[in-house]
């Protein structure tokens, strides 16, 4: 984390962001640190460590680290993308409940074999106490990506004391980072001088203080003797934690190349991508060696105990354990075990189904520990790395037989730890009837893939590229010179010179020209429209038009994106490699991507089935608001009705402009929008926005009551719950900090609606898939985009989608209002007839 902080503050004020306005200066700084370590140090092993609550030090001093401020929003962004990079690079993040990262580092460092060298990468000076003949401290510079390397002599030169005296030094001078106060009047140099004459603070208090000249410093030392000794305990890093000291377990890092590529595209780190490609980092995979030995057995000998099934990555093999016996066998043998055992534990049901299809009736025997962990902790990033850290599983895997035994035991531990929580929190039905069957559906959808017409994209790419160059030329003509159009600072300087007025600045005084600011300036100069168009087209060109074809499988000729059901805290699915849920389809050029997604076979067509106004309909049902329910039951336009209510005008007098205002209010209320937020969204005064919200709640009073009940439940329980039992923890709901509390309240208001919307689409996917399979239809589901399902359907089966599939989707949940699904069909996703 100190490395994240250093990267963030080193780039603070440089105003580096994506075209979407995501601040990325600190992110780039952290990424550069990591890749410099990987390429220049070329470590055999690299481990990241993570703090847990410092229970032991807090018991010594409750004020320890109490001065930590709430992280600024931009820093949270750096932290999020830092973890995502570690995930794509398969760098394990080691954490131990109740222990700090420094103590994990100290315990690892104390176990380094004498023949090896260990480099601790951190700016924190307290880690200097661990330096010895084979442990070194790499401290990042305040600017740039360089590191200074401290050995024992380097520590002495830097701090004035050898490594073993660093805790004493910090106890005397204090450490503001950890809220260790130190002795007033003693700075680093004075502390070092005192310790040059005394081996430790214990020796200092034993006889050294008496030799000091009378004065304030001596008085302070005598008065703070107990506090100083306590401070040394706080500053002393533990080296005796029970850590996994088999460093070979951390030595294999199978980079997730497609996800890394996608991550760098999302952040628009083009130069970094080019640098990594030049080094072959994004094209050549690092593949672990296959299992050396396969163990076979007569399965009948295993008995009928609970067993665990774990897929060894990239291998067509299973790991089975029954009591104290352990076996490996081929995936094709899994049918044998279905009838013999009561429970099958797995960490990736989707992958298992891809290797060997699991029948519907067999699913009830499965327990997926990854999905279970997600339902219990929906806002954590749940993957094998997370499980490995939490349950101390050796990961990445080797072919060690002893390790295989550990994995088998840990699978049982996970099951016994998770199963009671699933029952106690009322998640059983959601787990067994929604999430597990969905995992199978997602496997089939990923296998089916999406056909992409590259000719359509190629033609559009040429047109867009040509327009980008023309816009560049026109902007240079206006500026009277060539410059970096992608530089927010240079654009800001250009606009100030053209508009003759200052633009908004960041907190550090830098000119800002993000998309929101440009949109506010439209009409003041022709260059504004050109810049907005340029940013839109360059993102379309680089992120989609030229990038999507790279994901086409050479074996199938189709794109096989990956869907995750254990990523979003709301319960929604996420998609990556590539992200087909985030296509820029709101503007004309983006629509062409929909045209490129088409039926591969001329006898087939693309059918889309989209829930209409799903969140508002769910709000009506959950709140029980009579006015809203009646409006949907009568098939009336909810936005026009809302406009009539909040603007106090006849419904037949509502124009498109007024309907648009009402639409903003409707969807804003779902997210717990404030008058300030609504005024900013609709470009109206806060007074008007406040009045609109008040009028809304007068028109739909039960919505207000529902929201108050939701907040009351969240405050009492610390989480929200959907009708199907899905929970979401609401951190900060009872915080004394107003900003934190308000943000938590907005999450709490939206979570039951978004969560139920997620449950709805998942149930619809399961039932639609079952219907297509049970009736042996040729059509197949190929894509899920939030509230919309996409099918590649045989033309002879169109009536099924206009009839039965629509009916299945509209009746997926038993609600107080009718759901509405719009079904379209056509040769591609753009040209749809409804």
Coordinates of N, CA, C and O in Angstrom, one line a residue, residues 308 310 312 319 326 328 384 393-394 397-398 400 402-412 414:
X308 N -14.0 -34.0 -2.4 CA -13.8 -32.8 -3.0 C -13.3 -33.0 -4.4 O -12.5 -33.9 -4.7
X310 N -11.4 -30.9 -7.4 CA -10.8 -29.6 -7.8 C -10.1 -29.8 -9.2 O -9.4 -30.7 -9.4
X312 N -7.4 -29.1 -11.6 CA -6.0 -28.5 -11.7 C -5.9 -27.8 -13.0 O -6.2 -28.3 -14.1
X319 N -8.8 -33.7 -8.9 CA -8.2 -34.1 -7.6 C -9.4 -34.5 -6.7 O -10.3 -33.8 -6.5
X326 N -6.4 -39.9 -1.2 CA -6.3 -38.8 -2.3 C -6.0 -39.5 -3.6 O -5.2 -40.4 -3.7
X328 N -6.0 -38.8 -8.2 CA -6.2 -38.0 -9.4 C -6.8 -38.9 -10.4 O -6.4 -40.1 -10.6
X384 N -9.4 -17.5 -7.3 CA -8.5 -18.5 -6.6 C -7.5 -17.8 -5.8 O -7.1 -18.3 -4.8
X393 N -4.1 -21.5 1.0 CA -3.8 -22.6 0.0 C -2.6 -22.3 -0.7 O -2.4 -21.2 -1.2
X394 N -1.7 -23.3 -0.9 CA -0.5 -23.0 -1.8 C -0.9 -22.8 -3.2 O -1.6 -23.6 -3.9
X397 N -0.2 -23.5 -8.3 CA 0.0 -24.9 -8.0 C 1.2 -25.5 -8.6 O 1.7 -25.0 -9.7
X398 N 1.8 -26.4 -7.9 CA 2.9 -27.2 -8.5 C 2.4 -28.7 -8.6 O 1.2 -28.9 -8.3
X400 N 3.4 -31.0 -6.7 CA 3.8 -31.7 -5.5 C 2.6 -32.5 -4.9 O 1.5 -32.0 -4.8
X402 N 2.4 -33.5 -1.8 CA 2.1 -33.0 -0.5 C 1.1 -31.8 -0.7 O 0.2 -31.6 0.0
X403 N 1.4 -31.0 -1.7 CA 0.5 -29.8 -2.0 C -0.9 -30.2 -2.4 O -1.9 -29.6 -1.9
X404 N -1.0 -31.3 -3.2 CA -2.3 -31.8 -3.6 C -3.1 -32.2 -2.3 O -4.3 -31.9 -2.2
X405 N -2.4 -32.8 -1.4 CA -3.1 -33.2 -0.1 C -3.6 -31.9 0.6 O -4.7 -31.9 1.2
X406 N -2.8 -30.9 0.6 CA -3.2 -29.7 1.3 C -4.4 -29.1 0.7 O -5.4 -28.6 1.3
X407 N -4.5 -29.0 -0.7 CA -5.6 -28.5 -1.4 C -6.9 -29.2 -1.0 O -7.9 -28.6 -0.8
X408 N -6.8 -30.6 -1.0 CA -7.9 -31.4 -0.7 C -8.5 -31.1 0.7 O -9.7 -30.9 0.9
X409 N -7.6 -30.9 1.7 CA -8.0 -30.6 3.0 C -8.6 -29.2 3.1 O -9.6 -29.0 3.8
X410 N -8.0 -28.3 2.4 CA -8.5 -26.9 2.4 C -9.9 -26.8 1.8 O -10.7 -26.0 2.2
X411 N -10.1 -27.6 0.7 CA -11.4 -27.6 0.1 C -12.5 -28.0 1.2 O -13.6 -27.4 1.2
X412 N -12.2 -28.9 2.0 CA -13.1 -29.3 3.0 C -13.3 -28.2 4.1 O -14.4 -28.0 4.6
X414 N -13.0 -25.0 3.6 CA -13.8 -24.0 3.0 C -15.3 -24.4 3.1 O -16.1 -23.5 3.4

